mmCIF file with all atom_site columns, C-alpha atoms and ligand atoms in Angstrom:
data_model
loop_
_atom_site.group_PDB
_atom_site.id
_atom_site.type_symbol
_atom_site.label_atom_id
_atom_site.label_alt_id
_atom_site.label_comp_id
_atom_site.label_asym_id
_atom_site.label_entity_id
_atom_site.label_seq_id
_atom_site.pdbx_PDB_ins_code
_atom_site.Cartn_x
_atom_site.Cartn_y
_atom_site.Cartn_z
_atom_site.occupancy
_atom_site.B_iso_or_equiv
_atom_site.pdbx_formal_charge
_atom_site.auth_seq_id
_atom_site.auth_comp_id
_atom_site.auth_asym_id
_atom_site.auth_atom_id
_atom_site.pdbx_PDB_model_num
ATOM   1  C  CA  . UNK A 1 1  ? -59.655 -58.856 71.862  1.00 0.00 ? 1   UNK A CA  1
ATOM   2  C  CA  . UNK A 1 2  ? -56.627 -56.838 71.154  1.00 0.00 ? 2   UNK A CA  1
ATOM   3  C  CA  . UNK A 1 3  ? -54.877 -57.209 68.014  1.00 0.00 ? 3   UNK A CA  1
ATOM   4  C  CA  . UNK A 1 4  ? -51.896 -55.082 68.342  1.00 0.00 ? 4   UNK A CA  1
ATOM   5  C  CA  . UNK A 1 5  ? -49.729 -58.297 68.657  1.00 0.00 ? 5   UNK A CA  1
ATOM   6  C  CA  . UNK A 1 6  ? -51.499 -60.222 66.076  1.00 0.00 ? 6   UNK A CA  1
ATOM   7  C  CA  . UNK A 1 7  ? -48.052 -60.828 64.288  1.00 0.00 ? 7   UNK A CA  1
ATOM   8  C  CA  . UNK A 1 8  ? -46.777 -62.788 67.187  1.00 0.00 ? 8   UNK A CA  1
ATOM   9  C  CA  . UNK A 1 9  ? -47.936 -66.200 67.897  1.00 0.00 ? 9   UNK A CA  1
ATOM   10 C  CA  . UNK A 1 10 ? -48.771 -66.181 71.779  1.00 0.00 ? 10  UNK A CA  1
ATOM   11 C  CA  . UNK A 1 11 ? -47.906 -69.745 71.934  1.00 0.00 ? 11  UNK A CA  1
ATOM   12 C  CA  . UNK A 1 12 ? -44.379 -69.019 71.418  1.00 0.00 ? 12  UNK A CA  1
ATOM   13 C  CA  . UNK A 1 13 ? -44.162 -68.348 75.199  1.00 0.00 ? 13  UNK A CA  1
ATOM   14 C  CA  . UNK A 1 14 ? -45.443 -71.051 77.436  1.00 0.00 ? 14  UNK A CA  1
ATOM   15 C  CA  . UNK A 1 15 ? -46.935 -70.260 80.649  1.00 0.00 ? 15  UNK A CA  1
ATOM   16 C  CA  . UNK A 1 16 ? -43.882 -71.617 82.422  1.00 0.00 ? 16  UNK A CA  1
ATOM   17 C  CA  . UNK A 1 17 ? -41.819 -69.151 80.498  1.00 0.00 ? 17  UNK A CA  1
ATOM   18 C  CA  . UNK A 1 18 ? -44.416 -66.315 81.159  1.00 0.00 ? 18  UNK A CA  1
ATOM   19 C  CA  . UNK A 1 19 ? -43.990 -66.844 85.010  1.00 0.00 ? 19  UNK A CA  1
ATOM   20 C  CA  . UNK A 1 20 ? -40.166 -66.793 84.821  1.00 0.00 ? 20  UNK A CA  1
ATOM   21 C  CA  . UNK A 1 21 ? -40.216 -63.597 82.623  1.00 0.00 ? 21  UNK A CA  1
ATOM   22 C  CA  . UNK A 1 22 ? -42.728 -61.575 84.744  1.00 0.00 ? 22  UNK A CA  1
ATOM   23 C  CA  . UNK A 1 23 ? -40.065 -59.949 86.986  1.00 0.00 ? 23  UNK A CA  1
ATOM   24 C  CA  . UNK A 1 24 ? -38.156 -58.688 84.220  1.00 0.00 ? 24  UNK A CA  1
ATOM   25 C  CA  . UNK A 1 25 ? -41.418 -57.832 82.250  1.00 0.00 ? 25  UNK A CA  1
ATOM   26 C  CA  . UNK A 1 26 ? -42.537 -55.673 85.313  1.00 0.00 ? 26  UNK A CA  1
ATOM   27 C  CA  . UNK A 1 27 ? -38.987 -54.267 85.554  1.00 0.00 ? 27  UNK A CA  1
ATOM   28 C  CA  . UNK A 1 28 ? -39.048 -53.302 81.883  1.00 0.00 ? 28  UNK A CA  1
ATOM   29 C  CA  . UNK A 1 29 ? -35.879 -55.437 81.382  1.00 0.00 ? 29  UNK A CA  1
ATOM   30 C  CA  . UNK A 1 30 ? -37.195 -57.449 78.382  1.00 0.00 ? 30  UNK A CA  1
ATOM   31 C  CA  . UNK A 1 31 ? -36.115 -57.018 74.883  1.00 0.00 ? 31  UNK A CA  1
ATOM   32 C  CA  . UNK A 1 32 ? -39.079 -55.525 72.541  1.00 0.00 ? 32  UNK A CA  1
ATOM   33 C  CA  . UNK A 1 33 ? -39.462 -59.047 71.030  1.00 0.00 ? 33  UNK A CA  1
ATOM   34 C  CA  . UNK A 1 34 ? -39.671 -60.666 74.507  1.00 0.00 ? 34  UNK A CA  1
ATOM   35 C  CA  . UNK A 1 35 ? -42.013 -58.030 75.740  1.00 0.00 ? 35  UNK A CA  1
ATOM   36 C  CA  . UNK A 1 36 ? -44.354 -58.160 72.671  1.00 0.00 ? 36  UNK A CA  1
ATOM   37 C  CA  . UNK A 1 37 ? -44.275 -62.106 72.964  1.00 0.00 ? 37  UNK A CA  1
ATOM   38 C  CA  . UNK A 1 38 ? -45.182 -61.712 76.712  1.00 0.00 ? 38  UNK A CA  1
ATOM   39 C  CA  . UNK A 1 39 ? -48.037 -59.254 75.966  1.00 0.00 ? 39  UNK A CA  1
ATOM   40 C  CA  . UNK A 1 40 ? -49.361 -61.724 73.228  1.00 0.00 ? 40  UNK A CA  1
ATOM   41 C  CA  . UNK A 1 41 ? -49.313 -64.407 75.597  1.00 0.00 ? 41  UNK A CA  1
ATOM   42 C  CA  . UNK A 1 42 ? -51.233 -62.629 78.284  1.00 0.00 ? 42  UNK A CA  1
ATOM   43 C  CA  . UNK A 1 43 ? -53.724 -61.397 75.754  1.00 0.00 ? 43  UNK A CA  1
ATOM   44 C  CA  . UNK A 1 44 ? -54.215 -64.847 74.711  1.00 0.00 ? 44  UNK A CA  1
ATOM   45 C  CA  . UNK A 1 45 ? -54.093 -66.768 78.044  1.00 0.00 ? 45  UNK A CA  1
ATOM   46 C  CA  . UNK A 1 46 ? -56.528 -65.668 80.901  1.00 0.00 ? 46  UNK A CA  1
ATOM   47 C  CA  . UNK A 1 47 ? -54.663 -67.765 83.376  1.00 0.00 ? 47  UNK A CA  1
ATOM   48 C  CA  . UNK A 1 48 ? -51.362 -65.822 82.805  1.00 0.00 ? 48  UNK A CA  1
ATOM   49 C  CA  . UNK A 1 49 ? -53.270 -62.493 82.502  1.00 0.00 ? 49  UNK A CA  1
ATOM   50 C  CA  . UNK A 1 50 ? -54.797 -63.106 86.057  1.00 0.00 ? 50  UNK A CA  1
ATOM   51 C  CA  . UNK A 1 51 ? -51.519 -64.357 87.370  1.00 0.00 ? 51  UNK A CA  1
ATOM   52 C  CA  . UNK A 1 52 ? -49.818 -61.211 86.046  1.00 0.00 ? 52  UNK A CA  1
ATOM   53 C  CA  . UNK A 1 53 ? -52.349 -58.941 87.583  1.00 0.00 ? 53  UNK A CA  1
ATOM   54 C  CA  . UNK A 1 54 ? -52.386 -60.614 90.921  1.00 0.00 ? 54  UNK A CA  1
ATOM   55 C  CA  . UNK A 1 55 ? -48.460 -60.530 90.862  1.00 0.00 ? 55  UNK A CA  1
ATOM   56 C  CA  . UNK A 1 56 ? -48.230 -56.890 89.892  1.00 0.00 ? 56  UNK A CA  1
ATOM   57 C  CA  . UNK A 1 57 ? -50.768 -55.898 92.756  1.00 0.00 ? 57  UNK A CA  1
ATOM   58 C  CA  . UNK A 1 58 ? -49.013 -58.086 95.216  1.00 0.00 ? 58  UNK A CA  1
ATOM   59 C  CA  . UNK A 1 59 ? -45.635 -56.410 94.497  1.00 0.00 ? 59  UNK A CA  1
ATOM   60 C  CA  . UNK A 1 60 ? -47.117 -52.938 94.482  1.00 0.00 ? 60  UNK A CA  1
ATOM   61 C  CA  . UNK A 1 61 ? -48.847 -53.461 97.602  1.00 0.00 ? 61  UNK A CA  1
ATOM   62 C  CA  . UNK A 1 62 ? -45.850 -54.975 99.218  1.00 0.00 ? 62  UNK A CA  1
ATOM   63 C  CA  . UNK A 1 63 ? -43.614 -51.979 98.201  1.00 0.00 ? 63  UNK A CA  1
ATOM   64 C  CA  . UNK A 1 64 ? -46.068 -49.612 99.187  1.00 0.00 ? 64  UNK A CA  1
ATOM   65 C  CA  . UNK A 1 65 ? -46.639 -50.925 102.461 1.00 0.00 ? 65  UNK A CA  1
ATOM   66 C  CA  . UNK A 1 66 ? -42.929 -51.170 103.173 1.00 0.00 ? 66  UNK A CA  1
ATOM   67 C  CA  . UNK A 1 67 ? -42.296 -47.796 101.879 1.00 0.00 ? 67  UNK A CA  1
ATOM   68 C  CA  . UNK A 1 68 ? -44.743 -46.227 103.730 1.00 0.00 ? 68  UNK A CA  1
ATOM   69 C  CA  . UNK A 1 69 ? -44.227 -47.827 107.055 1.00 0.00 ? 69  UNK A CA  1
ATOM   70 C  CA  . UNK A 1 70 ? -40.417 -47.181 106.811 1.00 0.00 ? 70  UNK A CA  1
ATOM   71 C  CA  . UNK A 1 71 ? -40.774 -43.562 105.682 1.00 0.00 ? 71  UNK A CA  1
ATOM   72 C  CA  . UNK A 1 72 ? -43.541 -42.776 108.229 1.00 0.00 ? 72  UNK A CA  1
ATOM   73 C  CA  . UNK A 1 73 ? -41.737 -44.250 111.217 1.00 0.00 ? 73  UNK A CA  1
ATOM   74 C  CA  . UNK A 1 74 ? -38.683 -42.165 110.397 1.00 0.00 ? 74  UNK A CA  1
ATOM   75 C  CA  . UNK A 1 75 ? -40.304 -39.068 109.553 1.00 0.00 ? 75  UNK A CA  1
ATOM   76 C  CA  . UNK A 1 76 ? -43.010 -39.193 112.083 1.00 0.00 ? 76  UNK A CA  1
ATOM   77 C  CA  . UNK A 1 77 ? -40.674 -40.062 115.208 1.00 0.00 ? 77  UNK A CA  1
ATOM   78 C  CA  . UNK A 1 78 ? -40.568 -36.833 117.182 1.00 0.00 ? 78  UNK A CA  1
ATOM   79 C  CA  . UNK A 1 79 ? -37.229 -35.193 118.099 1.00 0.00 ? 79  UNK A CA  1
ATOM   80 C  CA  . UNK A 1 80 ? -37.712 -35.553 121.808 1.00 0.00 ? 80  UNK A CA  1
ATOM   81 C  CA  . UNK A 1 81 ? -38.369 -39.387 121.312 1.00 0.00 ? 81  UNK A CA  1
ATOM   82 C  CA  . UNK A 1 82 ? -34.999 -39.618 119.409 1.00 0.00 ? 82  UNK A CA  1
ATOM   83 C  CA  . UNK A 1 83 ? -33.379 -38.019 122.135 1.00 0.00 ? 83  UNK A CA  1
ATOM   84 C  CA  . UNK A 1 84 ? -34.858 -39.966 124.599 1.00 0.00 ? 84  UNK A CA  1
ATOM   85 C  CA  . UNK A 1 85 ? -33.840 -43.164 122.878 1.00 0.00 ? 85  UNK A CA  1
ATOM   86 C  CA  . UNK A 1 86 ? -30.298 -41.747 122.421 1.00 0.00 ? 86  UNK A CA  1
ATOM   87 C  CA  . UNK A 1 87 ? -30.042 -40.794 126.147 1.00 0.00 ? 87  UNK A CA  1
ATOM   88 C  CA  . UNK A 1 88 ? -31.514 -44.341 127.314 1.00 0.00 ? 88  UNK A CA  1
ATOM   89 C  CA  . UNK A 1 89 ? -29.019 -46.292 125.041 1.00 0.00 ? 89  UNK A CA  1
ATOM   90 C  CA  . UNK A 1 90 ? -26.268 -44.332 126.647 1.00 0.00 ? 90  UNK A CA  1
ATOM   91 C  CA  . UNK A 1 91 ? -26.952 -45.550 130.229 1.00 0.00 ? 91  UNK A CA  1
HETATM 92 ZN ZN1 . ZN  B 2 .  ? -50.328 -68.726 80.010  1.00 0.00 ? 101 ZN  B ZN1 1
#
């Protein structure tokens, strides 16, 4: 059990509030107090901890998949294929 946020009452934040703050938390947009309260809540509440972990993984997987697919499809497209498409679209 971590005690770094022991000064903060984890019940200051409800599970519903935690869900509404999670995007800002992951984007580092929360104030220090909001962030500490959020941290205290997920230390205290296993449901929200699991929710946060799954949510963060889902976002990371989503962003990674999108970024990789998009980048690869652009970078790996050979010049002659691009030219062929350009030619075909002119006809
Ligand atoms: Zn909770």
